[in-house]
Amino acid sequence: VYNTALSLIRTTSVITAGPSTSSCSNSAEEESGYVVDPAQGNAYHMGQLLGKGGFAQVFLMTDVNNGKEYACKIIRKNRMQKVHMQKIAREIMIHKELNHVNVVQLHHYFEDNLNVYMLLEACPRKSLMHVLKYRGKVTEPEARYYMKQMVTGVAYIHAQNIVHRDLKPGNMFLSDRMIVKIGDFGLATRLDGQPRRVSFGSDGVTSRCFNVYCNVASQEAHVNMQTLAITLKTWERSNLDRIMNYNIPGFEQNLSWTICGTPNYIAPEVLYKRAYSYEADVWALGCILYALLVGQPPFDTTSLQETYDRICNNHYREVDDSIASRNGQDLIKWLLQPNPELRPSLERVKEHAYLTKEHVPTSLPLISCYQMPRASV
Ligand code: ADP
């Protein structure tokens, strides 16, 4: 399987720059509405478009043999640079090992001449981002329901030595039964063994930003560096210009290729310190819990620079009794500790009174995606 993932890299012979936002569906097969896995001969029927990501389109896909439905992430190869394919191969290598009720299952993956296909567990109730969009915020029992599942899922991911690095409501997918499914491992990394620190740039800003954990030698560093720089794009243009001066091959194209969202869920050590680890995911979960209860993430402002300053100064409006119980307030403060060493592991968060002593619903009605459920929740 490892070889297959690597073959994704080797088959990328055509290297062209630029964003890959064009349609994925123009091969003869796709126009016929079917895609065939060339290795296994299995045919899949392509259904509706479920969404578009930075470098992928996601379609509902049905296995014609057994009628099983998947969300199929289709990544077009001809616009990919080698480093992009390496990133996808890495995402697949990480994601395929994960098997947990609160993690989107990667059932199968294959490639043809045009595309890479990832057959994912379909999550028809979309994501917590959509819940927040419709609802503004949710009730405390709902927040506990979502939080308990997010914590369980991310604790499992951490137990596999993986940091997700992009936890946000949009990556908290919801199954047809409203079960939280953590998805999108495009920025995830494995922290096996002794991580090596890699530095780029000798001046203050870039060396702070480019000191990243690296465990697969320079290729990994290259990918991490892009991730950080892309984050910076949304943050401070002047820093970006300085980074570009380092003249890293393929770097410029990347900037228009994958865009991270706002820095709302990024931990301070990611912005400031030399290395970051599992604690950055713990921070992001604190931000998500806050957003669920309050209706906006804790450091949200109209200015990216201001948001960045607030993250670094731990400046947010504390949750009061009208919004959350004392246990809830306590948990948020614990998760949003500016010092990552003081943040709890998720195994400890699982035992927190907010999730163990207070009412956590065992299920939510589907209507709760759009409106406040009745008192029974
Ligand atoms: P990228 O990694 O390129 O950003 P994503 O994984 O975020 O791509 O997917 C893009 C969009 O596709 C998502 O925002 C969502 O709307 C939809 N999507 C992704 N995975 C699923 C899934 N498992 N079930 C249903 N829709 C999905």
Coordinates of N, CA and C and ligand atoms in Angstrom, one line a residue, residues 50-56 58 71 73 91 104 120-124 130 170-171 173 184, ligand 1:
L50 N -20.4 17.5 -4.0 CA -20.7 17.8 -2.6 C -19.9 19.0 -2.1
G51 N -18.8 19.3 -2.7 CA -18.1 20.5 -2.3 C -16.7 20.6 -3.0
K52 N -16.1 21.7 -2.9 CA -14.8 22.0 -3.5 C -13.8 22.4 -2.4
G53 N -12.6 21.9 -2.5 CA -11.6 22.2 -1.6 C -10.5 23.0 -2.3
G54 N -9.4 23.2 -1.6 CA -8.3 23.9 -2.2 C -7.8 23.3 -3.5
F55 N -7.7 22.0 -3.5 CA -7.2 21.3 -4.7 C -8.0 20.1 -5.1
A56 N -9.2 20.1 -4.7 CA -10.0 18.9 -4.9 C -11.5 19.2 -5.1
V58 N -15.2 17.2 -4.5 CA -15.8 16.0 -3.8 C -17.2 15.7 -4.4
A71 N -18.2 9.6 -0.4 CA -17.8 11.0 -0.8 C -16.5 10.8 -1.5
K73 N -13.2 12.2 -3.1 CA -12.4 13.4 -3.3 C -11.6 13.1 -4.6
E91 N -1.1 12.6 2.8 CA -2.4 12.7 3.4 C -3.0 11.3 3.3
V104 N -13.5 10.5 9.8 CA -14.0 10.1 8.4 C -13.2 8.9 7.9
L120 N -14.2 8.3 0.5 CA -14.3 8.7 1.9 C -15.8 8.3 2.4
E121 N -15.9 8.1 3.6 CA -17.2 7.9 4.3 C -18.0 9.2 4.0
A122 N -19.2 9.0 3.4 CA -20.0 10.2 3.1 C -20.6 10.8 4.4
C123 N -20.5 12.1 4.4 CA -21.1 12.8 5.6 C -22.2 13.8 5.1
P124 N -23.4 13.3 5.0 CA -24.4 14.1 4.3 C -24.9 15.3 5.1
H130 N -21.4 24.5 8.9 CA -22.7 24.7 8.3 C -23.7 24.9 9.5
G170 N -15.3 23.6 9.9 CA -15.4 23.0 8.6 C -14.8 21.7 8.4
N171 N -14.0 21.2 9.3 CA -13.4 19.9 9.1 C -14.0 18.9 10.1
F173 N -17.0 17.0 10.2 CA -18.1 16.6 9.4 C -19.1 15.9 10.2
D184 N -10.3 15.7 6.6 CA -9.3 16.5 5.9 C -8.0 16.4 6.6
Ligands
ADP1 P1 -9.5 20.1 0.5 O1 -8.6 19.2 1.3 O2 -9.0 20.2 -0.9 O3 -9.7 21.4 1.1 P2 -11.8 19.0 1.5 O4 -11.4 17.7 2.1 O5 -11.9 20.2 2.5 O6 -10.9 19.4 0.3 O7 -13.3 18.9 0.8 C1 -13.9 20.0 0.2 C2 -15.4 20.0 0.5 O8 -16.0 18.8 0.1 C3 -15.7 20.2 1.9 O9 -15.8 21.5 2.3 C4 -17.1 19.5 2.0 O10 -18.1 20.4 1.6 C5 -17.0 18.4 1.0 N1 -16.6 17.1 1.6 C6 -15.4 16.7 1.9 N2 -15.4 15.5 2.5 C7 -16.6 15.2 2.6 C8 -17.3 14.0 3.1 N3 -16.6 13.0 3.7 N4 -18.7 13.9 3.0 C9 -19.4 15.0 2.5 N5 -18.8 16.1 2.0 C10 -17.5 16.2 2.0

